[in-house]
Amino acid sequence: MIYVQPELPYEESALEPIISQRTVYFHYGVHEKTYIDNLNAQIKDTRFENMELEEIIRESSGPLFNNASQAWNHIFYFFSLNPGAGGEPSGELRKAIDRDFGSFEKFKEDFVKAGTSLFGSGWVWLSADADGKLFITAEGNAGNPLTKGLTPLLTFDVWEHAYYLDYQNRRAEALTRLWDLVDWDVVESRYF
Ligand code: MN
């Protein structure tokens, strides 16, 4: 199987001014393309060749895990964003956020804090366990909650390449501004 990078459902410049066209181009057009190219090269003629990407992430380690997980994580991240989105979650997900974090405001604060406190590169995640309980976790490098048996719902990329061109070292500001791009309809659709 050859993994093909999906085209974003919006223009490269559509997330401005929160994420610049230049960042979307380098981040999705260059970095993400490289992870997918590396993944395809690494699975060729191996037992991983016909696996679903989620299965490769659960079964691999080392360089293959890094490229497979980074390939998956970036698609998950960029497809959670949408110009003109933002607002607040509703339905069962909103109830679970209020139940597990106290309020939507408190959830956003805890999520940004977890992403800001992660030393070095990685991702901050909102995930659910099999009972629907929600968790915020920060994962270093290519880390993904799929490897812990959790269902990922939302992620923010905290690698410097995600924000450095637009925000330099201001990671907390870069993460906080992303709330205005989160498409809660997409996130809610991942919750059962
Ligand atoms: Mn990235």
PDB file of C-alpha atoms and ligand atoms in Angstrom:
ATOM      1  CA  MET A   1       0.000   0.000   0.000  1.00  0.00           C
ATOM      2  CA  ILE A   2       1.222   3.487  -0.815  1.00  0.00           C
ATOM      3  CA  TYR A   3       0.037   6.182   1.562  1.00  0.00           C
ATOM      4  CA  VAL A   4      -1.078   9.293  -0.266  1.00  0.00           C
ATOM      5  CA  GLN A   5      -1.092  12.638   1.496  1.00  0.00           C
ATOM      6  CA  PRO A   6      -4.667  13.957   1.555  1.00  0.00           C
ATOM      7  CA  GLU A   7      -5.252  17.476   0.289  1.00  0.00           C
ATOM      8  CA  LEU A   8      -6.341  19.916   2.955  1.00  0.00           C
ATOM      9  CA  PRO A   9     -10.016  20.917   2.796  1.00  0.00           C
ATOM     10  CA  TYR A  10      -8.973  24.610   2.785  1.00  0.00           C
ATOM     11  CA  GLU A  11      -6.437  26.874   1.058  1.00  0.00           C
ATOM     12  CA  GLU A  12      -2.917  27.159   2.527  1.00  0.00           C
ATOM     13  CA  SER A  13      -3.665  30.776   3.427  1.00  0.00           C
ATOM     14  CA  ALA A  14      -7.101  30.072   4.916  1.00  0.00           C
ATOM     15  CA  LEU A  15      -5.901  29.815   8.520  1.00  0.00           C
ATOM     16  CA  GLU A  16      -4.340  33.304   8.530  1.00  0.00           C
ATOM     17  CA  PRO A  17      -3.670  35.281  10.625  1.00  0.00           C
ATOM     18  CA  ILE A  18      -3.551  32.524  13.266  1.00  0.00           C
ATOM     19  CA  ILE A  19      -1.385  30.205  11.140  1.00  0.00           C
ATOM     20  CA  SER A  20       0.362  31.813   8.166  1.00  0.00           C
ATOM     21  CA  GLN A  21       0.334  30.441   4.625  1.00  0.00           C
ATOM     22  CA  ARG A  22       4.107  30.017   4.970  1.00  0.00           C
ATOM     23  CA  THR A  23       3.724  27.815   8.048  1.00  0.00           C
ATOM     24  CA  VAL A  24       0.991  25.661   6.465  1.00  0.00           C
ATOM     25  CA  TYR A  25       3.182  25.270   3.370  1.00  0.00           C
ATOM     26  CA  PHE A  26       6.301  24.202   5.305  1.00  0.00           C
ATOM     27  CA  HIS A  27       4.445  22.235   7.968  1.00  0.00           C
ATOM     28  CA  TYR A  28       1.949  20.274   5.865  1.00  0.00           C
ATOM     29  CA  GLY A  29       3.484  20.673   2.400  1.00  0.00           C
ATOM     30  CA  VAL A  30       7.100  19.921   3.348  1.00  0.00           C
ATOM     31  CA  HIS A  31       7.417  18.316   6.831  1.00  0.00           C
ATOM     32  CA  GLU A  32       4.307  16.125   6.548  1.00  0.00           C
ATOM     33  CA  LYS A  33       5.140  15.124   2.975  1.00  0.00           C
ATOM     34  CA  THR A  34       8.570  13.960   4.177  1.00  0.00           C
ATOM     35  CA  TYR A  35       7.075  11.800   6.959  1.00  0.00           C
ATOM     36  CA  ILE A  36       4.747  10.139   4.418  1.00  0.00           C
ATOM     37  CA  ASP A  37       7.556   9.629   1.876  1.00  0.00           C
ATOM     38  CA  ASN A  38       9.740   8.064   4.599  1.00  0.00           C
ATOM     39  CA  LEU A  39       6.870   5.861   5.769  1.00  0.00           C
ATOM     40  CA  ASN A  40       6.273   4.560   2.243  1.00  0.00           C
ATOM     41  CA  ALA A  41       9.981   3.828   1.783  1.00  0.00           C
ATOM     42  CA  GLN A  42      10.231   2.035   5.148  1.00  0.00           C
ATOM     43  CA  ILE A  43       7.201  -0.270   4.755  1.00  0.00           C
ATOM     44  CA  LYS A  44       8.014  -1.346   1.199  1.00  0.00           C
ATOM     45  CA  ASP A  45       8.508  -5.142   1.025  1.00  0.00           C
ATOM     46  CA  THR A  46       8.011  -5.584   4.800  1.00  0.00           C
ATOM     47  CA  ARG A  47       5.250  -7.122   6.931  1.00  0.00           C
ATOM     48  CA  PHE A  48       3.920  -3.589   7.493  1.00  0.00           C
ATOM     49  CA  GLU A  49       3.242  -2.994   3.804  1.00  0.00           C
ATOM     50  CA  ASN A  50      -0.493  -3.784   3.855  1.00  0.00           C
ATOM     51  CA  MET A  51      -1.326  -2.626   7.370  1.00  0.00           C
ATOM     52  CA  GLU A  52      -3.617   0.244   8.229  1.00  0.00           C
ATOM     53  CA  LEU A  53      -1.644   3.223   9.499  1.00  0.00           C
ATOM     54  CA  GLU A  54      -3.123   2.900  13.033  1.00  0.00           C
ATOM     55  CA  GLU A  55      -1.926  -0.713  13.132  1.00  0.00           C
ATOM     56  CA  ILE A  56       1.591   0.270  12.078  1.00  0.00           C
ATOM     57  CA  ILE A  57       1.620   2.849  14.885  1.00  0.00           C
ATOM     58  CA  ARG A  58       0.601   0.209  17.453  1.00  0.00           C
ATOM     59  CA  GLU A  59       3.017  -2.445  16.153  1.00  0.00           C
ATOM     60  CA  SER A  60       6.177  -0.539  15.272  1.00  0.00           C
ATOM     61  CA  SER A  61       8.990   1.210  17.093  1.00  0.00           C
ATOM     62  CA  GLY A  62      12.012   3.331  16.260  1.00  0.00           C
ATOM     63  CA  PRO A  63      12.221   5.170  12.938  1.00  0.00           C
ATOM     64  CA  LEU A  64       9.159   3.444  11.432  1.00  0.00           C
ATOM     65  CA  PHE A  65       7.013   4.366  14.437  1.00  0.00           C
ATOM     66  CA  ASN A  66       8.293   7.947  14.251  1.00  0.00           C
ATOM     67  CA  ASN A  67       7.369   8.388  10.591  1.00  0.00           C
ATOM     68  CA  ALA A  68       4.064   6.474  10.785  1.00  0.00           C
ATOM     69  CA  SER A  69       2.910   8.341  13.858  1.00  0.00           C
ATOM     70  CA  GLN A  70       4.022  11.741  12.562  1.00  0.00           C
ATOM     71  CA  ALA A  71       2.214  11.012   9.264  1.00  0.00           C
ATOM     72  CA  TRP A  72      -1.000  10.187  11.163  1.00  0.00           C
ATOM     73  CA  ASN A  73      -0.701  12.964  13.761  1.00  0.00           C
ATOM     74  CA  HIS A  74      -0.378  15.760  11.215  1.00  0.00           C
ATOM     75  CA  ILE A  75      -3.401  14.647   9.203  1.00  0.00           C
ATOM     76  CA  PHE A  76      -5.369  14.390  12.459  1.00  0.00           C
ATOM     77  CA  TYR A  77      -4.213  17.871  13.512  1.00  0.00           C
ATOM     78  CA  PHE A  78      -4.759  19.720  10.238  1.00  0.00           C
ATOM     79  CA  PHE A  79      -8.166  18.124   9.643  1.00  0.00           C
ATOM     80  CA  SER A  80      -9.306  19.318  13.113  1.00  0.00           C
ATOM     81  CA  LEU A  81      -8.803  22.929  12.040  1.00  0.00           C
ATOM     82  CA  ASN A  82     -11.020  25.058   9.880  1.00  0.00           C
ATOM     83  CA  PRO A  83     -11.174  28.774   9.103  1.00  0.00           C
ATOM     84  CA  GLY A  84     -14.236  30.284  10.717  1.00  0.00           C
ATOM     85  CA  ALA A  85     -14.551  27.401  13.183  1.00  0.00           C
ATOM     86  CA  GLY A  86     -13.835  27.856  16.893  1.00  0.00           C
ATOM     87  CA  GLY A  87     -16.673  28.331  19.335  1.00  0.00           C
ATOM     88  CA  GLU A  88     -17.503  25.638  21.841  1.00  0.00           C
ATOM     89  CA  PRO A  89     -18.209  21.906  21.773  1.00  0.00           C
ATOM     90  CA  SER A  90     -21.737  20.646  22.407  1.00  0.00           C
ATOM     91  CA  GLY A  91     -23.590  17.389  22.963  1.00  0.00           C
ATOM     92  CA  GLU A  92     -22.078  14.401  24.758  1.00  0.00           C
ATOM     93  CA  LEU A  93     -18.517  15.663  24.341  1.00  0.00           C
ATOM     94  CA  ARG A  94     -19.376  18.951  26.044  1.00  0.00           C
ATOM     95  CA  LYS A  95     -21.017  17.089  28.925  1.00  0.00           C
ATOM     96  CA  ALA A  96     -17.905  14.921  29.318  1.00  0.00           C
ATOM     97  CA  ILE A  97     -15.593  17.976  29.224  1.00  0.00           C
ATOM     98  CA  ASP A  98     -17.631  19.696  31.945  1.00  0.00           C
ATOM     99  CA  ARG A  99     -17.697  16.465  33.975  1.00  0.00           C
ATOM    100  CA  ASP A 100     -13.978  15.604  33.683  1.00  0.00           C
ATOM    101  CA  PHE A 101     -12.381  19.077  33.683  1.00  0.00           C
ATOM    102  CA  GLY A 102     -14.943  21.244  35.509  1.00  0.00           C
ATOM    103  CA  SER A 103     -15.700  23.579  32.595  1.00  0.00           C
ATOM    104  CA  PHE A 104     -14.755  24.270  28.973  1.00  0.00           C
ATOM    105  CA  GLU A 105     -12.613  27.218  30.100  1.00  0.00           C
ATOM    106  CA  LYS A 106     -10.754  25.023  32.600  1.00  0.00           C
ATOM    107  CA  PHE A 107     -10.249  22.338  29.937  1.00  0.00           C
ATOM    108  CA  LYS A 108      -8.688  24.863  27.531  1.00  0.00           C
ATOM    109  CA  GLU A 109      -6.430  26.190  30.282  1.00  0.00           C
ATOM    110  CA  ASP A 110      -5.265  22.676  31.304  1.00  0.00           C
ATOM    111  CA  PHE A 111      -4.726  21.661  27.658  1.00  0.00           C
ATOM    112  CA  VAL A 112      -2.560  24.689  26.831  1.00  0.00           C
ATOM    113  CA  LYS A 113      -0.662  24.277  30.105  1.00  0.00           C
ATOM    114  CA  ALA A 114       0.097  20.618  29.283  1.00  0.00           C
ATOM    115  CA  GLY A 115       1.321  21.602  25.805  1.00  0.00           C
ATOM    116  CA  THR A 116       3.392  24.497  27.091  1.00  0.00           C
ATOM    117  CA  SER A 117       5.023  22.432  29.864  1.00  0.00           C
ATOM    118  CA  LEU A 118       6.168  19.640  27.541  1.00  0.00           C
ATOM    119  CA  PHE A 119       9.937  19.967  27.267  1.00  0.00           C
ATOM    120  CA  GLY A 120      11.123  19.777  23.664  1.00  0.00           C
ATOM    121  CA  SER A 121       9.034  18.491  20.774  1.00  0.00           C
ATOM    122  CA  GLY A 122       5.744  16.640  20.880  1.00  0.00           C
ATOM    123  CA  TRP A 123       1.980  16.833  20.969  1.00  0.00           C
ATOM    124  CA  VAL A 124      -0.753  17.595  23.481  1.00  0.00           C
ATOM    125  CA  TRP A 125      -3.855  15.406  23.202  1.00  0.00           C
ATOM    126  CA  LEU A 126      -7.435  15.126  24.305  1.00  0.00           C
ATOM    127  CA  SER A 127      -8.396  11.440  24.277  1.00  0.00           C
ATOM    128  CA  ALA A 128     -11.129   9.162  25.599  1.00  0.00           C
ATOM    129  CA  ASP A 129     -10.910   5.719  27.172  1.00  0.00           C
ATOM    130  CA  ALA A 130     -13.374   2.906  26.460  1.00  0.00           C
ATOM    131  CA  ASP A 131     -15.785   4.307  29.090  1.00  0.00           C
ATOM    132  CA  GLY A 132     -15.775   7.777  27.544  1.00  0.00           C
ATOM    133  CA  LYS A 133     -13.657   9.330  30.277  1.00  0.00           C
ATOM    134  CA  LEU A 134     -11.502  12.147  28.916  1.00  0.00           C
ATOM    135  CA  PHE A 135      -7.768  12.616  29.398  1.00  0.00           C
ATOM    136  CA  ILE A 136      -5.254  15.329  28.528  1.00  0.00           C
ATOM    137  CA  THR A 137      -1.810  13.900  27.830  1.00  0.00           C
ATOM    138  CA  ALA A 138       1.398  15.396  26.506  1.00  0.00           C
ATOM    139  CA  GLU A 139       3.473  13.046  24.367  1.00  0.00           C
ATOM    140  CA  GLY A 140       7.086  13.646  23.388  1.00  0.00           C
ATOM    141  CA  ASN A 141       8.276  13.568  19.779  1.00  0.00           C
ATOM    142  CA  ALA A 142       5.922  11.423  17.642  1.00  0.00           C
ATOM    143  CA  GLY A 143       3.929  10.074  20.625  1.00  0.00           C
ATOM    144  CA  ASN A 144       0.315   9.097  20.092  1.00  0.00           C
ATOM    145  CA  PRO A 145      -2.334   7.968  22.654  1.00  0.00           C
ATOM    146  CA  LEU A 146      -3.334   5.112  20.307  1.00  0.00           C
ATOM    147  CA  THR A 147      -0.369   3.230  21.791  1.00  0.00           C
ATOM    148  CA  LYS A 148      -2.022   3.507  25.246  1.00  0.00           C
ATOM    149  CA  GLY A 149      -5.371   2.156  24.053  1.00  0.00           C
ATOM    150  CA  LEU A 150      -7.005   5.601  24.088  1.00  0.00           C
ATOM    151  CA  THR A 151      -9.118   7.160  21.326  1.00  0.00           C
ATOM    152  CA  PRO A 152      -7.603  10.492  20.226  1.00  0.00           C
ATOM    153  CA  LEU A 153     -10.106  13.342  19.845  1.00  0.00           C
ATOM    154  CA  LEU A 154      -7.985  16.482  19.406  1.00  0.00           C
ATOM    155  CA  THR A 155      -4.308  17.379  19.243  1.00  0.00           C
ATOM    156  CA  PHE A 156      -2.155  20.499  19.056  1.00  0.00           C
ATOM    157  CA  ASP A 157       1.334  20.158  17.598  1.00  0.00           C
ATOM    158  CA  VAL A 158       3.934  21.636  19.948  1.00  0.00           C
ATOM    159  CA  TRP A 159       7.008  21.030  17.776  1.00  0.00           C
ATOM    160  CA  GLU A 160       8.717  24.345  17.084  1.00  0.00           C
ATOM    161  CA  HIS A 161       8.138  23.845  13.342  1.00  0.00           C
ATOM    162  CA  ALA A 162       4.399  24.252  14.058  1.00  0.00           C
ATOM    163  CA  TYR A 163       4.677  27.817  15.324  1.00  0.00           C
ATOM    164  CA  TYR A 164       8.199  29.224  15.088  1.00  0.00           C
ATOM    165  CA  LEU A 165       7.749  31.199  11.854  1.00  0.00           C
ATOM    166  CA  ASP A 166       4.651  32.933  13.239  1.00  0.00           C
ATOM    167  CA  TYR A 167       5.227  33.086  17.007  1.00  0.00           C
ATOM    168  CA  GLN A 168       8.987  32.391  17.483  1.00  0.00           C
ATOM    169  CA  ASN A 169       9.345  31.052  21.046  1.00  0.00           C
ATOM    170  CA  ARG A 170       5.843  32.055  22.207  1.00  0.00           C
ATOM    171  CA  ARG A 171       4.372  28.555  22.388  1.00  0.00           C
ATOM    172  CA  ALA A 172       1.581  29.390  24.858  1.00  0.00           C
ATOM    173  CA  GLU A 173       0.303  32.196  22.605  1.00  0.00           C
ATOM    174  CA  ALA A 174       0.482  29.959  19.520  1.00  0.00           C
ATOM    175  CA  LEU A 175      -1.529  27.231  21.267  1.00  0.00           C
ATOM    176  CA  THR A 176      -4.081  29.620  22.771  1.00  0.00           C
ATOM    177  CA  ARG A 177      -4.850  31.173  19.404  1.00  0.00           C
ATOM    178  CA  LEU A 178      -5.587  27.739  17.900  1.00  0.00           C
ATOM    179  CA  TRP A 179      -8.895  27.572  19.795  1.00  0.00           C
ATOM    180  CA  ASP A 180     -10.346  29.925  17.164  1.00  0.00           C
ATOM    181  CA  LEU A 181      -9.637  27.305  14.472  1.00  0.00           C
ATOM    182  CA  VAL A 182     -10.795  24.091  16.198  1.00  0.00           C
ATOM    183  CA  ASP A 183     -13.666  22.461  14.327  1.00  0.00           C
ATOM    184  CA  TRP A 184     -15.697  20.994  17.198  1.00  0.00           C
ATOM    185  CA  ASP A 185     -18.010  19.148  14.788  1.00  0.00           C
ATOM    186  CA  VAL A 186     -14.983  17.075  13.710  1.00  0.00           C
ATOM    187  CA  VAL A 187     -13.816  16.546  17.292  1.00  0.00           C
ATOM    188  CA  GLU A 188     -17.329  15.537  18.445  1.00  0.00           C
ATOM    189  CA  SER A 189     -17.593  13.036  15.569  1.00  0.00           C
ATOM    190  CA  ARG A 190     -14.532  11.222  16.991  1.00  0.00           C
ATOM    191  CA  TYR A 191     -16.215  10.795  20.408  1.00  0.00           C
ATOM    192  CA  PHE A 192     -18.114   7.503  19.911  1.00  0.00           C
TER     193      PHE A 192
HETATM  194 MN    MN B   1       4.403  19.140  13.074  1.00  0.00          MN
END
